[in-house]
Coordinates of C-alpha atoms in Angstrom, one line a residue:
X1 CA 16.5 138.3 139.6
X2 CA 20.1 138.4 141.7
X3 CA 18.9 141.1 143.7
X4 CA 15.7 139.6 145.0
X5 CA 16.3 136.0 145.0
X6 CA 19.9 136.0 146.1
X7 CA 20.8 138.9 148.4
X8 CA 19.6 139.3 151.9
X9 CA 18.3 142.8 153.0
X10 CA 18.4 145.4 155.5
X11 CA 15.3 145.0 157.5
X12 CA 16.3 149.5 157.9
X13 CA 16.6 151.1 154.5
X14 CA 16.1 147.8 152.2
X15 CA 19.5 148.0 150.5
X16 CA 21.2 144.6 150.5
X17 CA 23.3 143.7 153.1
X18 CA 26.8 141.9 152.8
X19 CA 27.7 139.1 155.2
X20 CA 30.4 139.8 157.9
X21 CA 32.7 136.6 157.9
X22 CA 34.1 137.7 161.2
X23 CA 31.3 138.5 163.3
X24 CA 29.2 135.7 161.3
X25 CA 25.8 138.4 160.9
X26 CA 25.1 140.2 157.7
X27 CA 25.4 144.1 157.5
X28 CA 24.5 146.6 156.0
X29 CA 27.0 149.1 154.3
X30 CA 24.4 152.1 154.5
X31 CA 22.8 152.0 157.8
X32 CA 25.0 149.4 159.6
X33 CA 21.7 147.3 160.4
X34 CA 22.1 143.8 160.8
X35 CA 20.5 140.7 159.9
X36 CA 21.0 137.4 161.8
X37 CA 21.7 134.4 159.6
X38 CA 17.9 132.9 161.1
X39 CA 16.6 135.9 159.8
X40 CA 18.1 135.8 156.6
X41 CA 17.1 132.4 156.0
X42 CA 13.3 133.0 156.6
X43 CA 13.3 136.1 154.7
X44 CA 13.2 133.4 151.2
X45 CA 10.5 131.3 152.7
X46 CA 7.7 133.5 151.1
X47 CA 10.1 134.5 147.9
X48 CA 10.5 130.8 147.5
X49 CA 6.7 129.9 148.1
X50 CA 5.4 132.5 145.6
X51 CA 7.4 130.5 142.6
X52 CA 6.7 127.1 143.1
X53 CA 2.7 127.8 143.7
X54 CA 3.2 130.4 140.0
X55 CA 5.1 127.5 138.5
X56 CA 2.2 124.7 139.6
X57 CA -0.4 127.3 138.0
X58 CA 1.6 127.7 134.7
X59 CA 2.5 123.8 134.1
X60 CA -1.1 123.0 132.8
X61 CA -0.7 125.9 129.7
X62 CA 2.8 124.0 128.5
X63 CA 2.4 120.2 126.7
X64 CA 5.0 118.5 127.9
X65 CA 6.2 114.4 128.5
X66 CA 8.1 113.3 130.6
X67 CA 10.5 110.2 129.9
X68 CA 12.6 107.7 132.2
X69 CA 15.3 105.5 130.8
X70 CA 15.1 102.2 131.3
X71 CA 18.6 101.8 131.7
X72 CA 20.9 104.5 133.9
X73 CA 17.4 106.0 135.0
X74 CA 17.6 109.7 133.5
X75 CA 14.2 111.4 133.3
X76 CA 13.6 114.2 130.8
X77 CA 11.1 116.7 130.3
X78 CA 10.3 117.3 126.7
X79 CA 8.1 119.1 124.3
X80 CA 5.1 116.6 123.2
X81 CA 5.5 116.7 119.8
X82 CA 9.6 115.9 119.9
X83 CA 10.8 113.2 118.2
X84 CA 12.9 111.0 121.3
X85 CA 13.1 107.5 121.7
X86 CA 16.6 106.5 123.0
X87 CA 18.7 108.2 126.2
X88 CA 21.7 110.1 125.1
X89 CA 23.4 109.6 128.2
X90 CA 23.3 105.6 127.8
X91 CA 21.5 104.5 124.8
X92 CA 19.0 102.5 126.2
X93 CA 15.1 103.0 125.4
X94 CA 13.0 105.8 127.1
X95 CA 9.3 105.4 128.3
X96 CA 7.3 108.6 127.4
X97 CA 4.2 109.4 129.8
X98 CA 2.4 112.8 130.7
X99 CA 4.1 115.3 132.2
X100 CA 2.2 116.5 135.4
X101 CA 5.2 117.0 138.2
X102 CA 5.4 120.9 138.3
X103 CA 7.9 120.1 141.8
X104 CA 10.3 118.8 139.9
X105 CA 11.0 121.7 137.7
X106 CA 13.5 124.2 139.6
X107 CA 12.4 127.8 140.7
X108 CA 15.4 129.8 138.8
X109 CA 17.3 129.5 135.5
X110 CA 19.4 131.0 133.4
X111 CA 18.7 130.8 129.7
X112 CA 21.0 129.7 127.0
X113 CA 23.1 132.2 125.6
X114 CA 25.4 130.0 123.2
X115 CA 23.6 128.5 120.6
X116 CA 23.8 124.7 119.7
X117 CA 25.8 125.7 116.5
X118 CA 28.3 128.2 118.2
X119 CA 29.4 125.5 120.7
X120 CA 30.0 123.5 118.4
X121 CA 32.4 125.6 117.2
X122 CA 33.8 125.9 120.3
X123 CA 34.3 123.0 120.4
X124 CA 36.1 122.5 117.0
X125 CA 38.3 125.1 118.1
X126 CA 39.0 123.1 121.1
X127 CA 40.5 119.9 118.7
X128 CA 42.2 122.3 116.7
X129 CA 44.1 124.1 119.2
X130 CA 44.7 120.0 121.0
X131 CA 44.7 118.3 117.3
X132 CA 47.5 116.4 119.0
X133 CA 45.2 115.3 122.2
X134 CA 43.8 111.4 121.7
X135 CA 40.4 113.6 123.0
X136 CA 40.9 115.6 120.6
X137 CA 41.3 113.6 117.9
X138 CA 37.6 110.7 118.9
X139 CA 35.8 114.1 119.6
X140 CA 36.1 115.8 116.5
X141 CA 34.2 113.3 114.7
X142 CA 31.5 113.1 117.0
X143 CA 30.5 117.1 117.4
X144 CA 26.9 116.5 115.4
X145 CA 26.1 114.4 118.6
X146 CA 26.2 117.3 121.0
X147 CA 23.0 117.8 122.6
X148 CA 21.9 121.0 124.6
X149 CA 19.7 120.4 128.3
X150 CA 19.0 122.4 131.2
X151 CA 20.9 120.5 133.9
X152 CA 19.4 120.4 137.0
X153 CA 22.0 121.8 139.8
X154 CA 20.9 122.9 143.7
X155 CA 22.5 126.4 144.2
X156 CA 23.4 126.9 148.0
X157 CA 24.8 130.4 149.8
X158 CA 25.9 130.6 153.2
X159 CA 28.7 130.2 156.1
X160 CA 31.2 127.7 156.3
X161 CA 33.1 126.8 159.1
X162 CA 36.5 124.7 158.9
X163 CA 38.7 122.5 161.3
X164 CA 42.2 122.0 160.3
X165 CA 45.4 120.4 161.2
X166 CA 48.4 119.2 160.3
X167 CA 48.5 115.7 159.7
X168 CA 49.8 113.7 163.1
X169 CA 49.6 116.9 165.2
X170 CA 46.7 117.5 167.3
X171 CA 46.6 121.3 167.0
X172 CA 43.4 122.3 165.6
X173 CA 42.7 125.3 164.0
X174 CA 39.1 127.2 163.5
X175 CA 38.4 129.8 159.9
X176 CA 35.2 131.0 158.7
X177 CA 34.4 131.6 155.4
X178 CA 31.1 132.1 153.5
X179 CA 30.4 130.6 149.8
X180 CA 28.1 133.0 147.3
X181 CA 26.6 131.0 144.4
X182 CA 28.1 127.4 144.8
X183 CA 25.9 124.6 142.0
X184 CA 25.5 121.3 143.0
X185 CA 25.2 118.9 139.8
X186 CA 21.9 116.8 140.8
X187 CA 22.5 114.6 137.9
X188 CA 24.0 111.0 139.0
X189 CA 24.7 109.9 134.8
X190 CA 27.1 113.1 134.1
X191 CA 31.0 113.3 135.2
X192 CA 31.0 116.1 138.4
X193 CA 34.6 117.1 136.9
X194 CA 33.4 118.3 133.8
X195 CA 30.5 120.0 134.5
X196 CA 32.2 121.5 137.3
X197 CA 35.2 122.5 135.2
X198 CA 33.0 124.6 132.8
X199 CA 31.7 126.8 135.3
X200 CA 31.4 129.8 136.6
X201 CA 28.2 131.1 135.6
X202 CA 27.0 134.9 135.3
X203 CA 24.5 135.3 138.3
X204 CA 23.6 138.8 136.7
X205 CA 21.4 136.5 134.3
X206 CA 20.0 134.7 136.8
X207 CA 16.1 134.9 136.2
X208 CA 12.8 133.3 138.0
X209 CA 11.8 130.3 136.3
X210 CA 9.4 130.3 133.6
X211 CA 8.3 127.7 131.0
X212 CA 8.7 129.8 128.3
X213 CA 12.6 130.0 128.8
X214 CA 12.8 125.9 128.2
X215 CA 10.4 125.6 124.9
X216 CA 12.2 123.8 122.4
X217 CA 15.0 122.4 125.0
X218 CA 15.6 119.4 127.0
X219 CA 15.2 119.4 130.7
X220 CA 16.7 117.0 133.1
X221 CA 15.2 116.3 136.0
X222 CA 17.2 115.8 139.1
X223 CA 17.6 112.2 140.4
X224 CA 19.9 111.7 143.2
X225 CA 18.3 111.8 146.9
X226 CA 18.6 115.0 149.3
X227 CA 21.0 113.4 151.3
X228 CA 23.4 112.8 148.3
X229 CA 23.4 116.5 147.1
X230 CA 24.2 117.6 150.7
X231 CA 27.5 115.5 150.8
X232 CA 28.4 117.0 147.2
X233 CA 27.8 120.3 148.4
X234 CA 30.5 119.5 151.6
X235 CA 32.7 117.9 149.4
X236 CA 33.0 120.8 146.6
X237 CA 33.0 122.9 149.3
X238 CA 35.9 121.0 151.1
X239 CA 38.0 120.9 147.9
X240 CA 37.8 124.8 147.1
X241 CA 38.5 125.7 150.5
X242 CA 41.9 123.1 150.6
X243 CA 43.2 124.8 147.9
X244 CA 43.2 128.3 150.3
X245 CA 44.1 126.1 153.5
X246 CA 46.8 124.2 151.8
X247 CA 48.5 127.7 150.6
X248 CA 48.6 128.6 154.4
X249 CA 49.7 125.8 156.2
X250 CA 52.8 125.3 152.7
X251 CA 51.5 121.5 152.5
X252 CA 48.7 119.0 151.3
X253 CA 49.5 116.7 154.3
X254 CA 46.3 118.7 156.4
X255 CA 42.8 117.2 157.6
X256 CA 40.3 119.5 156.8
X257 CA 36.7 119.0 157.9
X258 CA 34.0 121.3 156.6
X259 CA 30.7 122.1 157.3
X260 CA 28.0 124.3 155.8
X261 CA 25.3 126.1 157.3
X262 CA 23.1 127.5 154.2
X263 CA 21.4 130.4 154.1
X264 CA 19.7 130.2 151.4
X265 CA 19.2 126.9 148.8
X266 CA 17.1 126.6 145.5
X267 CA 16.8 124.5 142.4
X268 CA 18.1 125.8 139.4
X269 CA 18.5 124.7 135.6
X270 CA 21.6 125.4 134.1
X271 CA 22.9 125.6 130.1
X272 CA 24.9 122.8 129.1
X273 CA 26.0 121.2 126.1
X274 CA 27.4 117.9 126.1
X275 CA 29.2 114.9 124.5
X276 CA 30.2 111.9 125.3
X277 CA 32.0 109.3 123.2
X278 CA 33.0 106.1 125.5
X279 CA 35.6 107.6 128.1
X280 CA 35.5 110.5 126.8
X281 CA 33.3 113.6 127.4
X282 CA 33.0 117.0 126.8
X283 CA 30.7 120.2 128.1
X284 CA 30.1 123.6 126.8
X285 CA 28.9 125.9 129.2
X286 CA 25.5 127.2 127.6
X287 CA 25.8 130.6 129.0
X288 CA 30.1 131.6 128.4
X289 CA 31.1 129.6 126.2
X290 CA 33.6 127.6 128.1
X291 CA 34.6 124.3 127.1
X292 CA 35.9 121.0 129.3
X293 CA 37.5 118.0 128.4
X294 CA 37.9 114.9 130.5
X295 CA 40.5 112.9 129.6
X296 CA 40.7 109.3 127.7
X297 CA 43.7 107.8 130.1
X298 CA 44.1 108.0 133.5
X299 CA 46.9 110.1 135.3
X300 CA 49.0 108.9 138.4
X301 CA 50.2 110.8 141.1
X302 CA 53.0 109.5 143.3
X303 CA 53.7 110.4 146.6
X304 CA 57.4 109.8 148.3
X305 CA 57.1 107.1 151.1
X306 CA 58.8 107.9 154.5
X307 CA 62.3 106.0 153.6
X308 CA 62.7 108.0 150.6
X309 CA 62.3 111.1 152.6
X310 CA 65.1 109.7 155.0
X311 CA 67.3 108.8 152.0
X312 CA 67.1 112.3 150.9
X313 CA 67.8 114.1 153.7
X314 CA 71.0 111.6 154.4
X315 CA 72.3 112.6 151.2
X316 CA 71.9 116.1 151.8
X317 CA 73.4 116.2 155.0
X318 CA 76.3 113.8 154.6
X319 CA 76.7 116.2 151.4
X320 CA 77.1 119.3 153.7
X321 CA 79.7 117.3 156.2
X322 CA 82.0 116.5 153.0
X323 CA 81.5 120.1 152.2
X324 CA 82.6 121.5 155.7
X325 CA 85.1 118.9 156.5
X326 CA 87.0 119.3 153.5
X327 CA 87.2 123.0 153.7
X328 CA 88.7 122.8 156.9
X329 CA 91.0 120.4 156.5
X330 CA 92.1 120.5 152.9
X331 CA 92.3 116.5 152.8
X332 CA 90.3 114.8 150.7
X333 CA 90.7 111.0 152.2
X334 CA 90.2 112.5 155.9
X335 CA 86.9 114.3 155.3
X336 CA 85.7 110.9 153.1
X337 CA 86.6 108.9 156.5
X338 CA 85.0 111.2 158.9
X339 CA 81.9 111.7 156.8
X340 CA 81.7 107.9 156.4
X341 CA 82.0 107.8 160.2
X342 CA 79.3 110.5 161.0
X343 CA 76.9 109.1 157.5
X344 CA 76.1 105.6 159.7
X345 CA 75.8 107.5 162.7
X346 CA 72.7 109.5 160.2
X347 CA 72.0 106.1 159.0
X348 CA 70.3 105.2 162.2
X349 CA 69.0 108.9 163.4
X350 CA 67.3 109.4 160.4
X351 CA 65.4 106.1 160.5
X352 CA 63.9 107.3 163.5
X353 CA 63.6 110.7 162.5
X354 CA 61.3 109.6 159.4
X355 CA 59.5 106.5 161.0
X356 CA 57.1 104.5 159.4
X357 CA 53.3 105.9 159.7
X358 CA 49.6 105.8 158.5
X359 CA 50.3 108.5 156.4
X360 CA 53.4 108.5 155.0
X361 CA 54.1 105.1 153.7
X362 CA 54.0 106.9 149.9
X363 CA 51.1 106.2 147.5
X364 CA 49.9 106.0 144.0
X365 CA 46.8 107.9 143.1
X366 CA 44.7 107.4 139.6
X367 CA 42.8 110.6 138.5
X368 CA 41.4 111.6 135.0
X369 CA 42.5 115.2 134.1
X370 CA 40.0 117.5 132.7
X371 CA 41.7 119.9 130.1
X372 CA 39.4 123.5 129.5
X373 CA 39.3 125.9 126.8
X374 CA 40.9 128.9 129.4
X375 CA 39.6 131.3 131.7
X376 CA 38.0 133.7 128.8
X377 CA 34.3 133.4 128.2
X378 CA 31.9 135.2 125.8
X379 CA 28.4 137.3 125.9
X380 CA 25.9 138.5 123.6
X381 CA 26.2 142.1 122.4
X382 CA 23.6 143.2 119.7
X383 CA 23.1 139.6 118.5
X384 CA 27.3 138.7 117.8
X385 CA 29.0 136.8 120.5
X386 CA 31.9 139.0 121.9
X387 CA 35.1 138.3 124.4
X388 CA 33.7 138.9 127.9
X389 CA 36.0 142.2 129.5
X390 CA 36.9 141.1 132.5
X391 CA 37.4 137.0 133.9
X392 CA 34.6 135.3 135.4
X393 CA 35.5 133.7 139.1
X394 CA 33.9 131.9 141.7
X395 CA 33.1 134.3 144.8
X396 CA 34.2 132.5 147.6
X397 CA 35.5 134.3 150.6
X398 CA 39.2 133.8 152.1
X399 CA 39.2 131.8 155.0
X400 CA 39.0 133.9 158.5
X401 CA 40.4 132.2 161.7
X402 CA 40.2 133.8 165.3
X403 CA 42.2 134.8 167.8
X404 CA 42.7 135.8 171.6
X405 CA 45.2 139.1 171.7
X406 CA 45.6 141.3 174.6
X407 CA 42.2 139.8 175.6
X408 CA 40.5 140.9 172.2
X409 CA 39.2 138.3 169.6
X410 CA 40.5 139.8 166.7
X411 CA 40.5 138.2 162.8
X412 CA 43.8 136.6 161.8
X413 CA 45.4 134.7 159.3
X414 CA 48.3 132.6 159.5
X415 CA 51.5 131.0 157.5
X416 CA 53.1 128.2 159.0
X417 CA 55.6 126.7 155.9
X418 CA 56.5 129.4 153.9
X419 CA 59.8 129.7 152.3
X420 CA 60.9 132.4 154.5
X421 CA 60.5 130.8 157.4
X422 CA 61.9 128.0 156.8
X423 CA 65.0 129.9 154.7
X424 CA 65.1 131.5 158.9
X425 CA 65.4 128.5 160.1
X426 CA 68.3 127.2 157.9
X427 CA 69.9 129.8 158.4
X428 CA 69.5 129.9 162.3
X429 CA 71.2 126.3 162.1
X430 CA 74.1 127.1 160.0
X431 CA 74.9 130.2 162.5
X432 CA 74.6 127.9 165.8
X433 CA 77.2 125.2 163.6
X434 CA 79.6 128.4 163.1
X435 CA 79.1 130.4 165.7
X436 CA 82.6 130.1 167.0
X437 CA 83.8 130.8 163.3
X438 CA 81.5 134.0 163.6
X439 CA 83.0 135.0 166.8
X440 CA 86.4 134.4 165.8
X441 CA 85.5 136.8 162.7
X442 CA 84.3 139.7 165.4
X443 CA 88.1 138.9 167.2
X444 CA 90.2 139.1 164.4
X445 CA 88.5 142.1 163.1
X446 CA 87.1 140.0 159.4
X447 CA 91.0 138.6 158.7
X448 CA 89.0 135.7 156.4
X449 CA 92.2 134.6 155.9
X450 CA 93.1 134.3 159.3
X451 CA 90.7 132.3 159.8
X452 CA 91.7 128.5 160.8
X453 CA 88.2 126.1 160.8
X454 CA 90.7 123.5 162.5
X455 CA 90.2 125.1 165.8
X456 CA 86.3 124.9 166.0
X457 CA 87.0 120.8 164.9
X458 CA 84.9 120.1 168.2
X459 CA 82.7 122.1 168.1
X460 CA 81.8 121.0 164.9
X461 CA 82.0 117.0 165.9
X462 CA 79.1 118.1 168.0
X463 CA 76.8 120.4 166.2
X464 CA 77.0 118.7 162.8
X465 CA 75.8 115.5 164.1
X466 CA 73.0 117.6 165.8
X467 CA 72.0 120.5 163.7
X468 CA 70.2 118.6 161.3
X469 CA 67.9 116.0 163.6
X470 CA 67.0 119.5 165.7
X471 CA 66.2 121.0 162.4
X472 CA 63.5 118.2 161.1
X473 CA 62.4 117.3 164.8
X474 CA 62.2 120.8 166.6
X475 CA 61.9 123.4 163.5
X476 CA 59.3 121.3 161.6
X477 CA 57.6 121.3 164.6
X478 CA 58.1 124.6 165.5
X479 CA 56.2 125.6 162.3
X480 CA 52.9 123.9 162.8
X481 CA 52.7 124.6 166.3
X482 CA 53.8 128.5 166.4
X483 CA 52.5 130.5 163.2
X484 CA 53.3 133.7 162.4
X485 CA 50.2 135.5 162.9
X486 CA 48.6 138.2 160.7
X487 CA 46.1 140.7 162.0
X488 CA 43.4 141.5 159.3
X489 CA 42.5 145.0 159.6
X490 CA 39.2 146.6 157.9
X491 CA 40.1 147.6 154.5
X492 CA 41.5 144.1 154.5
X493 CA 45.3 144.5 154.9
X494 CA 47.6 142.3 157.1
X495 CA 50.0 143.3 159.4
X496 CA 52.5 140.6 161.1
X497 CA 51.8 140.6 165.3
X498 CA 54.4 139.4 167.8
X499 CA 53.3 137.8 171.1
X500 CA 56.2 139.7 172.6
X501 CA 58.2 142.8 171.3
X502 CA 61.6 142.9 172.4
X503 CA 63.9 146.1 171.8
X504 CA 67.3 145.9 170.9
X505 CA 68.5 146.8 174.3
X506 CA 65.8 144.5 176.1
X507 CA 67.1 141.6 173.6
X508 CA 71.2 142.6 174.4
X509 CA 70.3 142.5 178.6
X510 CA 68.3 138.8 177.6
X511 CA 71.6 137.8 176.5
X512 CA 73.6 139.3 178.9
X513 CA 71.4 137.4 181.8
X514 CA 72.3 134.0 180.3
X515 CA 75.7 134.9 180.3
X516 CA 75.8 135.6 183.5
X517 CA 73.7 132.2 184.6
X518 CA 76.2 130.5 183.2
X519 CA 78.9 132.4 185.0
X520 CA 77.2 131.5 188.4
X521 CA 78.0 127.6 187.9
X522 CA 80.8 125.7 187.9
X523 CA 80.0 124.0 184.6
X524 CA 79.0 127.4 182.9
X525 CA 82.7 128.5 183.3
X526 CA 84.1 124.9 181.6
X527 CA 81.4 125.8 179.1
X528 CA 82.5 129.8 178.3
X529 CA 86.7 128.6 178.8
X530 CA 86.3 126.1 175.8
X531 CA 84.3 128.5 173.8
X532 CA 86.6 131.0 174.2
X533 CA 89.8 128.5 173.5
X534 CA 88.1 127.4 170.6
X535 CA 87.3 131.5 169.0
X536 CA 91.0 132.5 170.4
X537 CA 92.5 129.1 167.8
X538 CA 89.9 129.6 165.2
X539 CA 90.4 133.5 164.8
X540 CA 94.6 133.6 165.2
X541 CA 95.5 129.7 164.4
X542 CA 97.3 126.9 165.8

């Protein structure tokens, strides 16, 4: 059932082709042919057209009612004879008529697996292993309410194209990426979380949909419009692909806007098993195994508002001025009064540094966690439910972006806040505050205890002030608007490109030349004398 309703195939030799993120056309890995997403998309029309009419023919041979709730509005398709009279998503009454809508009824499914007693269990062994869980604890006494349906879902394939940028910066960054078996919960009564917190799903037991696999189960029908299932598609789309986009850029401060372009969509039922006892509710993935737990209480999150952020960093760096002062000086009450001096000075710069915005005025967010059993699912072997060998994971493809080099478009990825780079940058600061100190240590041949800080006292009034507001203003910006950049190479490794590669003699003669410009002016000379005054008194001493 994967291979013919899922994968696209090579018009050439008929093997099925994968899709090629970067060049955005699906290829083949025998031949090379291609197949243009258009002509992957039409290549399900007839697939998808044989089902539904086989499905319309078969409907008749099944007796079947359909019910409505009176109250939330779920409709269920049931056996006749089945003995149903209230909605176990609300309570309220449910009005039974003939079942005659073969459209509603998806074109794929994949059968149960677990039975209704082995998720119970699973369940039980959920409470036991989180006995000390409130959920735990209300849901324990409520497993002979779980109830097993075929949820309906709308399962969607195909590119995905991204626009990102760092929160008030107008750089805006492209990446590609492509989703392979994403399910869209088309039921408006269940919790998304839960449901999608039980997933994945197997597609290798994927079948074409026939009545026969839902005799003796409960089907839900979907109810939420087109339109509504689209925006849950971007929006679980949006949220998978923030986790990768988050990792590269090293924050969550990013606007991300997604859009999908689907290859290929279709109906499906799924296996569930679920609960629900007033906040709380549970599901039991009808196919693994898996279990998920929404929570009773609400969680907060809290983010830091922009004055904390400037309080923070004033501590730090009034912390680092004590630090230096007093090592050069030795006195305790004239490092206090200088860093007092220099801390209202910070006072006001960092005010500015940190000013007040849309975004970063600090907030308090209310979620509901959902708790899981784990990654480890199970499948039948021989009639006994075993340990499934490997982890089950979503296939969703890393996000490609794009870029101009040496007039090629090549595939990239990039890292803007990683702890190296900014570690780089730290340290890049703390060498421009001592570089007459470092120079001094070149003169004196590494006497340390030679050394006297008290001659670089001006050069410190300056950079200490300085180093830190060029730090936050200039290097913060430096990493959003100059990633490193990462060329992705066929078998899929990454290898760090630099815009321009300078050799150690080409870097000593860049050097050299600013020397020299500033021996050419008057000023460059009052500039070099001081410097050298100050390594000549910080190397040898007063």
């Amino acid at each position: 059932m994967e291979k013919d309703i899922l994968s696209i195939f090579c018009p050439s030799c008929g093997a099925p082709a994968e899709f090629d993120i970067v060049n955005q056309i699906y290829r083949c890995r025998y031949c090379k042919g291609t197949v243009g997403i258009e002509e992957a998309k039409q290549e399900k029309v007839q697939y998808q057209q044989k089902i539904r009419k086989r499905v319309r023919t078969e409907v008749g041979n099944y007796p079947l009612m359909s019910t409505s709730c009176s109250g939330c509005g779920a409709n269920l398709v049931i056996e006749e004879n089945e003995a149903i009279s209230t909605c176990d998503f609300c309570g309220r009454k449910l009005v039974r008529k003939k079942y005659t809508h073969a459209d509603d009824v998806p074109e794929a499914i994949i059968p149960f697996v677990i039975t209704k007693e082995e998720a119970k269990t699973k369940i039980e062994e959920w409470c036991a292993q989180n006995k000390n869980r409130r959920e735990a604890k209300r849901l324990i006494k409520k497993t002979y309410d779980l109830k097993g349906y075929y949820l309906p879902y709308q399962m969607a394939r195909g590119p995905v194209y991204c626009k990102v940028n760092k929160k008030k910066d107008t750089t805006v960054f492209s990446a590609n990426g492509y989703i392979y078996d994403e399910f869209i919960n088309c039921s408006k009564q269940l919790d998304n979380l839960v449901l999608d917190a039980m997933e994945p799903y197997d597609l290798s037991g994927l079948k074409e949909f026939e009545y026969a696999y839902v005799a003796g189960q409960r089907v839900k029908i979907s109810d939420i419009p087109r339109e509504v299932a689209k925006e849950r598609l971007i929006e679980e789309v949006d949220s998978n692909y923030r986790v990768f986009l988050e990792k590269i850029w090293g924050t969550k401060a990013i606007d991300v806007t997604t859009t999908v372009k689907t290859v290929f969509e279709a109906p499906v039922l799924l296996p569930v098993y679920y609960i629900k006892d007033g906040e709380v509710s549970a599901a039991v993935n009808g196919q693994t195994g898996k279990v998920s737990v929404k929570a009773e209480k609400l969680g907060v999150s809290i983010s830091l508002p922009w004055w904390l952020e400037a309080i923070l960093t004033f501590i730090i760096s009034c912390s680092l001025i004590f630090g230096i002062g007093w090592m050069a000086s030795g006195k305790l009450m004239e490092t206090v009064a200088v860093t007092c001096i220099l801390a209202i000075f910070y006072l006001f710069i960092f005010c500015f540094m940190f000013e007040p915005g849309l975004d970063n005025k600090g907030s308090i967010i209310r979620y509901r966690n959902i708790f899981t059993s784990g990654e480890k699912t199970f499948r039948r072997e021989k009639g006994t439910l075993v340990l499934n060998d490997t982890i089950l994971k979503r296939k969703i493809a890393e996000p490609v972006f794009k870029k101009k080099l040496k007039e090629e478009e090549i595939p990239v990825t990039y890292i803007f806040r990683s702890k190296k780079r900014i570690f780089s940058m730290i340290m890049l600061a703390m060498a421009g505050v001592f570089l007459p100190v470092i120079l001094a240590l070149f003169v004196n041949g590494f006497n340390f205890a030679q050394i006297d800080l008290r001659g670089s006292a001006v050069w410190f009034c300056i950079t200490l002030p300085t180093a830190p507001i060029l730090l936050v203003q200039l290097g913060l910006k430096e990493l959003y608007t100059n990633p490193w950049v990462y060329r992705i190479n066929e078998d899929g490794s990454r290898i760090r490109y630099h815009e321009t590669e300078l050799t150690p003699w080409q870097m000593i003669k860049k050097g050299l030349g600013v020397v020299g410009i500033l021996c050419l002016h008057p000023l460059g000379w009052m500039i070099l004398a001081c410097m050298g005054v100050m390594v000549y008194l910080t190397a040898f001493g007063w």
